[in-house]
Tab-separated table of C-alpha atoms in Angstrom:
chain	number	residue	atom	x	y	z
A	1	MET	CA	55.271	-17.795	39.634
A	2	LYS	CA	56.830	-14.691	38.099
A	3	ASP	CA	55.060	-12.905	35.268
A	4	PHE	CA	58.158	-12.792	33.075
A	5	SER	CA	61.492	-14.481	32.714
A	6	VAL	CA	63.843	-12.373	30.610
A	7	ILE	CA	66.740	-14.426	29.261
A	8	VAL	CA	69.670	-12.111	28.581
A	9	LEU	CA	72.052	-13.675	26.073
A	10	CYS	CA	75.755	-13.082	26.717
A	11	TYR	CA	78.580	-13.752	24.326
A	12	ASN	CA	81.564	-11.403	24.577
A	13	SER	CA	79.030	-8.626	24.993
A	14	ASN	CA	79.940	-4.949	25.034
A	15	LYS	CA	79.636	-3.446	28.525
A	16	ALA	CA	77.826	-0.258	27.490
A	17	ALA	CA	75.417	-2.178	25.237
A	18	MET	CA	74.658	-4.660	28.025
A	19	GLU	CA	73.949	-1.882	30.513
A	20	LYS	CA	71.455	-0.255	28.118
A	21	THR	CA	69.666	-3.576	27.772
A	22	LEU	CA	69.583	-4.213	31.520
A	23	ASP	CA	68.331	-0.681	32.242
A	24	SER	CA	65.395	-1.275	29.882
A	25	ILE	CA	64.505	-4.465	31.787
A	26	ILE	CA	64.821	-3.447	35.426
A	27	CYS	CA	62.726	-0.306	34.910
A	28	GLN	CA	59.660	-2.307	33.799
A	29	LYS	CA	56.445	-1.471	35.638
A	30	GLY	CA	53.351	-3.567	36.248
A	31	VAL	CA	55.045	-6.975	36.067
A	32	ASP	CA	56.968	-9.270	38.400
A	33	LEU	CA	60.067	-10.331	36.494
A	34	GLU	CA	63.348	-12.180	36.788
A	35	ILE	CA	66.478	-12.062	34.670
A	36	VAL	CA	68.284	-15.234	33.606
A	37	PHE	CA	71.744	-14.698	32.145
A	38	ALA	CA	72.684	-17.255	29.483
A	39	ASP	CA	76.417	-17.000	28.840
A	40	ASP	CA	77.797	-18.959	25.896
A	41	ALA	CA	81.407	-19.300	27.108
A	42	SER	CA	82.344	-15.646	26.704
A	43	ALA	CA	86.066	-14.932	26.504
A	44	ASN	CA	85.701	-11.545	28.197
A	45	ASP	CA	84.216	-10.514	31.566
A	46	CYS	CA	80.803	-9.524	30.218
A	47	LEU	CA	78.872	-11.841	32.536
A	48	LYS	CA	80.581	-10.527	35.679
A	49	GLU	CA	80.209	-6.959	34.424
A	50	ALA	CA	76.486	-7.541	33.932
A	51	THR	CA	75.867	-9.074	37.357
A	52	ASP	CA	78.024	-6.415	39.040
A	53	TYR	CA	75.934	-3.766	37.287
A	54	LEU	CA	72.675	-5.248	38.575
A	55	ASP	CA	74.177	-5.472	42.061
A	56	SER	CA	75.103	-1.790	41.885
A	57	LYS	CA	71.493	-1.010	40.946
A	58	GLY	CA	70.142	-3.044	43.861
A	59	PHE	CA	68.460	-5.597	41.587
A	60	ALA	CA	68.842	-9.081	43.051
A	61	GLY	CA	66.290	-10.969	40.951
A	62	TYR	CA	68.690	-12.641	38.573
A	63	LYS	CA	70.096	-16.119	37.930
A	64	VAL	CA	73.083	-17.296	35.922
A	65	CYS	CA	73.468	-20.143	33.433
A	66	ALA	CA	77.107	-20.121	32.312
A	67	HIS	CA	78.635	-22.509	29.794
A	68	LYS	CA	82.288	-23.513	29.839
A	69	GLU	CA	82.221	-24.341	26.146
A	70	ASN	CA	80.451	-22.573	23.297
A	71	VAL	CA	77.166	-24.338	22.543
A	72	GLY	CA	75.410	-21.875	20.213
A	73	THR	CA	72.360	-19.709	20.747
A	74	VAL	CA	69.682	-22.418	20.720
A	75	LYS	CA	71.359	-24.689	23.298
A	76	ASN	CA	72.339	-21.633	25.339
A	77	ILE	CA	68.685	-20.623	25.586
A	78	SER	CA	67.495	-24.201	26.109
A	79	ASP	CA	69.767	-24.696	29.120
A	80	ALA	CA	68.830	-21.310	30.587
A	81	LEU	CA	65.157	-22.278	30.432
A	82	SER	CA	65.693	-24.718	33.304
A	83	TYR	CA	66.182	-21.643	35.512
A	84	ALA	CA	63.152	-19.745	34.207
A	85	GLU	CA	60.116	-19.503	36.480
A	86	GLY	CA	58.086	-16.886	34.603
A	87	LYS	CA	54.786	-17.607	32.884
A	88	TYR	CA	55.940	-15.572	29.910
A	89	LEU	CA	59.340	-15.351	28.251
A	90	LYS	CA	61.515	-12.815	26.487
A	91	CYS	CA	64.977	-13.514	25.049
A	92	ILE	CA	67.132	-10.454	24.446
A	93	GLY	CA	70.705	-9.717	23.434
A	94	ALA	CA	73.025	-6.915	24.517
A	95	GLY	CA	72.252	-3.683	22.670
A	96	ASP	CA	68.565	-4.420	22.142
A	97	MET	CA	66.142	-2.728	24.515
A	98	LEU	CA	62.536	-2.997	25.604
A	99	PHE	CA	60.834	0.031	24.092
A	100	SER	CA	59.225	1.619	27.148
A	101	GLU	CA	58.691	1.079	30.858
A	102	ASP	CA	55.326	-0.604	30.286
A	103	THR	CA	56.334	-2.872	27.388
A	104	LEU	CA	56.217	-6.139	29.342
A	105	ALA	CA	52.925	-5.148	30.978
A	106	LYS	CA	51.414	-4.560	27.517
A	107	VAL	CA	52.775	-7.857	26.239
A	108	LYS	CA	51.489	-9.747	29.274
A	109	LYS	CA	47.988	-8.330	28.757
A	110	HIS	CA	48.063	-9.104	25.039
A	111	LEU	CA	49.220	-12.705	25.454
A	112	ARG	CA	46.617	-13.288	28.151
A	113	ASP	CA	43.700	-11.583	26.395
A	114	GLU	CA	44.458	-13.035	22.967
A	115	LYS	CA	45.288	-16.496	24.374
A	116	SER	CA	48.407	-16.453	22.198
A	117	ALA	CA	51.304	-18.887	22.288
A	118	MET	CA	53.570	-16.203	20.903
A	119	CYS	CA	53.237	-12.557	20.003
A	120	PHE	CA	55.428	-9.909	18.461
A	121	GLY	CA	55.372	-6.156	17.986
A	122	LYS	CA	57.052	-3.430	15.993
A	123	MET	CA	60.738	-2.680	16.381
A	124	GLN	CA	62.463	0.688	16.215
A	125	ALA	CA	65.862	0.059	14.656
A	126	TYR	CA	68.686	2.284	15.831
A	127	TYR	CA	72.406	2.724	15.343
A	128	MET	CA	75.060	5.093	16.644
A	129	GLU	CA	76.670	7.718	14.414
A	130	ASP	CA	79.052	10.366	15.773
A	131	ASP	CA	77.865	9.519	19.301
A	132	LYS	CA	74.276	10.258	18.286
A	133	VAL	CA	71.352	7.843	18.084
A	134	LYS	CA	69.969	7.452	14.581
A	135	PHE	CA	66.689	5.691	13.805
A	136	MET	CA	65.470	3.710	10.816
A	137	THR	CA	62.203	1.972	9.949
A	138	LEU	CA	62.141	-1.805	9.657
A	139	THR	CA	59.540	-3.461	7.412
A	140	VAL	CA	59.590	-6.700	9.383
A	141	PRO	CA	57.737	-8.977	9.058
A	142	GLN	CA	56.780	-8.367	5.466
A	143	ASP	CA	53.046	-7.863	4.858
A	144	ILE	CA	52.432	-7.055	8.520
A	145	LYS	CA	48.750	-6.396	7.784
A	146	ALA	CA	48.202	-10.131	7.383
A	147	HIS	CA	49.245	-10.530	11.025
A	148	ILE	CA	47.267	-7.529	12.244
A	149	ASP	CA	44.141	-8.766	10.455
A	150	GLY	CA	44.597	-12.333	11.719
A	151	ASN	CA	44.766	-13.784	8.199
A	152	VAL	CA	46.319	-17.107	9.215
A	153	LYS	CA	46.385	-18.567	5.713
A	154	ARG	CA	48.316	-15.604	4.349
A	155	VAL	CA	50.612	-15.540	7.386
A	156	LYS	CA	51.536	-19.180	6.771
A	157	MET	CA	52.268	-18.494	3.110
A	158	ASN	CA	54.279	-15.366	3.896
A	159	THR	CA	56.326	-17.045	6.612
A	160	ILE	CA	56.841	-20.624	5.487
A	161	VAL	CA	56.782	-20.285	1.705
A	162	HIS	CA	57.970	-16.704	1.046
A	163	HIS	CA	60.235	-16.340	4.116
A	164	GLY	CA	58.743	-13.041	5.258
A	165	TRP	CA	60.017	-13.778	8.737
A	166	ILE	CA	58.930	-12.344	12.057
A	167	ALA	CA	62.114	-10.998	13.660
A	168	GLY	CA	63.281	-13.066	16.613
A	169	ALA	CA	64.141	-9.894	18.530
A	170	SER	CA	60.469	-8.867	18.492
A	171	MET	CA	59.076	-12.155	19.857
A	172	PHE	CA	57.526	-12.906	23.264
A	173	TYR	CA	56.346	-16.374	24.295
A	174	VAL	CA	54.326	-18.361	26.751
A	175	THR	CA	57.261	-20.074	28.466
A	176	GLU	CA	55.962	-23.644	28.465
A	177	VAL	CA	55.018	-23.434	24.789
A	178	PHE	CA	58.477	-22.163	23.904
A	179	LYS	CA	60.131	-24.919	25.948
A	180	ASN	CA	58.151	-27.628	24.212
A	181	TYR	CA	58.821	-26.481	20.666
A	182	LEU	CA	62.448	-25.534	21.234
A	183	GLN	CA	63.189	-29.201	21.912
A	184	ASP	CA	62.217	-29.904	18.295
A	185	ILE	CA	65.220	-27.978	17.010
A	186	VAL	CA	67.867	-28.388	19.743
A	187	GLY	CA	70.719	-30.437	18.300
A	188	THR	CA	69.824	-29.477	14.727
A	189	VAL	CA	69.688	-25.685	14.766
A	190	ARG	CA	72.557	-23.880	16.467
A	191	TYR	CA	71.860	-20.162	16.116
A	192	CYS	CA	68.470	-19.379	14.544
A	193	GLU	CA	65.952	-20.027	17.314
A	194	ASP	CA	63.432	-17.799	15.528
A	195	LEU	CA	62.862	-20.573	12.952
A	196	LEU	CA	60.567	-21.938	15.625
A	197	GLN	CA	57.808	-19.732	14.180
A	198	VAL	CA	57.385	-22.288	11.379
A	199	ASN	CA	56.833	-25.117	13.867
A	200	LEU	CA	54.256	-23.084	15.777
A	201	LEU	CA	52.343	-22.186	12.619
A	202	LEU	CA	52.275	-25.795	11.400
A	203	ALA	CA	50.995	-26.937	14.796
A	204	GLY	CA	48.182	-24.378	14.712
A	205	GLU	CA	49.507	-22.395	17.677
A	206	ARG	CA	48.167	-18.869	17.940
A	207	ILE	CA	50.676	-16.182	16.893
A	208	THR	CA	49.430	-12.606	17.166
A	209	CYS	CA	50.671	-9.093	16.487
A	210	LEU	CA	50.686	-6.496	19.243
A	211	ASN	CA	50.419	-3.513	16.920
A	212	LYS	CA	52.668	-1.310	19.033
A	213	ALA	CA	56.386	-0.619	19.391
A	214	VAL	CA	57.917	-3.178	21.749
A	215	MET	CA	61.658	-3.115	21.032
A	216	TYR	CA	64.626	-0.991	20.130
A	217	TYR	CA	66.750	-3.142	17.833
A	218	GLU	CA	70.459	-2.350	17.509
A	219	TYR	CA	70.793	-2.653	13.736
A	220	GLY	CA	73.914	-4.446	12.533
A	221	SER	CA	74.692	-6.204	15.814
A	222	GLY	CA	72.690	-9.397	15.319
A	223	ILE	CA	73.393	-12.447	13.191
A	224	SER	CA	70.641	-11.545	10.684
A	225	THR	CA	71.727	-7.933	10.006
A	226	ASN	CA	75.484	-8.423	10.227
A	227	ALA	CA	76.783	-10.704	7.484
A	228	GLY	CA	80.383	-10.373	8.662
A	229	ASN	CA	82.348	-12.622	11.001
A	230	GLY	CA	80.972	-15.709	9.258
A	231	ASN	CA	77.365	-14.943	10.265
A	232	SER	CA	76.003	-15.491	6.745
A	233	SER	CA	77.662	-18.897	6.520
A	234	ARG	CA	76.412	-19.907	9.965
A	235	MET	CA	72.866	-18.888	9.092
A	236	LYS	CA	72.964	-20.866	5.847
A	237	LYS	CA	74.176	-24.002	7.638
A	238	ASP	CA	71.435	-23.609	10.240
A	239	HIS	CA	68.767	-23.178	7.577
A	240	ASP	CA	70.125	-26.098	5.524
A	241	LYS	CA	69.844	-28.418	8.503
A	242	TYR	CA	66.487	-27.022	9.559
A	243	TRP	CA	64.750	-27.464	6.197
A	244	LYS	CA	66.190	-30.956	5.792
A	245	MET	CA	64.819	-31.853	9.241
A	246	MET	CA	61.410	-30.320	8.488
A	247	GLU	CA	61.179	-32.128	5.149
A	248	ASN	CA	61.779	-35.424	6.974
A	249	ASP	CA	59.375	-34.618	9.823
A	250	PHE	CA	56.576	-33.279	7.583
A	251	ARG	CA	56.738	-35.536	4.543
A	252	GLY	CA	54.219	-34.522	1.920
A	253	ASN	CA	53.533	-31.108	3.460
A	254	LYS	CA	53.263	-28.708	0.515
A	255	LEU	CA	54.164	-25.617	2.551
A	256	ILE	CA	57.385	-27.217	3.768
A	257	LYS	CA	58.308	-28.390	0.262
A	258	LYS	CA	57.837	-24.872	-1.089
A	259	GLY	CA	59.639	-23.380	1.901
A	260	LYS	CA	62.693	-25.550	1.272
A	261	VAL	CA	62.730	-24.531	-2.396
A	262	MET	CA	62.627	-20.868	-1.361
A	263	HIS	CA	65.507	-21.438	1.041
A	264	GLN	CA	67.587	-22.806	-1.826
A	265	LEU	CA	66.627	-19.912	-4.091
A	266	MET	CA	67.563	-17.291	-1.491
A	267	TYR	CA	71.164	-18.516	-1.464
A	268	ILE	CA	71.775	-18.174	-5.205
A	269	GLU	CA	74.733	-15.778	-5.163
A	270	ASP	CA	74.028	-13.965	-8.424
A	271	LEU	CA	71.219	-11.508	-7.625
A	272	LYS	CA	69.782	-11.459	-11.145
A	273	LYS	CA	69.664	-15.261	-11.345
A	274	ARG	CA	68.157	-15.392	-7.856
A	275	LEU	CA	65.323	-12.997	-8.721
A	276	ILE	CA	64.574	-14.716	-12.037
A	277	ASN	CA	64.390	-18.101	-10.323
A	278	ILE	CA	62.130	-16.742	-7.574
A	279	MET	CA	59.898	-15.134	-10.222
A	280	PHE	CA	59.283	-18.482	-11.887
A	281	LYS	CA	59.293	-20.784	-8.872
A	282	ASN	CA	57.778	-18.596	-6.144
A	283	PRO	CA	56.051	-15.556	-7.709
A	284	GLY	CA	54.008	-14.997	-4.548
A	285	TYR	CA	57.151	-13.585	-2.944
A	286	PHE	CA	56.901	-10.500	-5.139
A	287	PHE	CA	53.213	-9.975	-4.303
A	288	MET	CA	54.151	-10.102	-0.600
A	289	SER	CA	56.874	-7.528	-1.254
A	290	MET	CA	54.439	-5.246	-3.080
A	291	ARG	CA	51.954	-5.442	-0.215
A	292	THR	CA	54.782	-4.546	2.165
A	293	LYS	CA	55.610	-1.394	0.180
A	294	ARG	CA	51.956	-0.328	0.222
A	295	GLN	CA	51.904	-0.779	4.003
A	296	LYS	CA	54.836	1.593	4.614
A	297	LYS	CA	52.897	3.802	7.023
A	298	VAL	CA	51.788	0.803	9.094
A	299	TYR	CA	55.419	0.117	10.025
A	300	GLU	CA	56.053	3.681	11.192
A	301	ILE	CA	56.474	4.085	14.935
A	302	LYS	CA	54.935	7.211	16.399
A	303	GLU	CA	55.209	6.315	20.085
A	304	LYS	CA	58.024	7.775	22.139
A	305	GLY	CA	60.242	5.313	23.962
A	306	MET	CA	63.309	5.283	26.166
A	307	LEU	CA	65.689	6.593	23.507
A	308	GLN	CA	63.470	9.473	22.381
């Protein structure tokens, strides 16, 4: 069995962005890994470009799961999992990068030592400006100290009720755990596989924070930080379906009821009305936000990675 399966998501991916991502994977030290390409019916040649690039680098440890029709992120990952042989799992999109050469080795040790089902770490956001790399600090998830301190009760409130989400790009899983829970949302959720964190928390699975930088995140390229191209509408539809499903599956669960209310509040278009409604119906959201501001230094990344 491999240590890690890294599922590389392809959908009309940019060649240069894909090569940066692949370079960050194949340079990993201290782990035995494989790459599984999951192509969601790309209209360009990004899949061939990616495999040709690995061939040129002499890396043969990859597999391909290619769809002829677009199936969405969740089904794309689900189908690719049938090819995955690693004990641990990372899903990554073109443009995002593992932070350093020993990232997967650190994650492997953390998951094993902490007996976690899923872990996450800090992300260094970056973007290109005038052909130069610019960095920015991400305060994700909100109230990260709750995760660092292992305050499960507060983590559940922050995540399920206040929607202080862990970023999907920062997540690493035990493969079999991910497979099992992903089946709960396949067919309902199309794009937002990171909603799975709610299912894991409700089931009592152990989610832990590796308090180190683990990822470079290309800000503005993902569905959550790029509202254009219909991404905002797609996310809303996914969340609508997800919370309806969860309300049916967890009838009477107070966290889910409150989480669904928060979902509805977050999509009130008028900002003033949205904030007033949240203040009266979910005031804990603002306390989470205040804790996040006080933790500003905790989010800072001082380690040097591949882009620095």
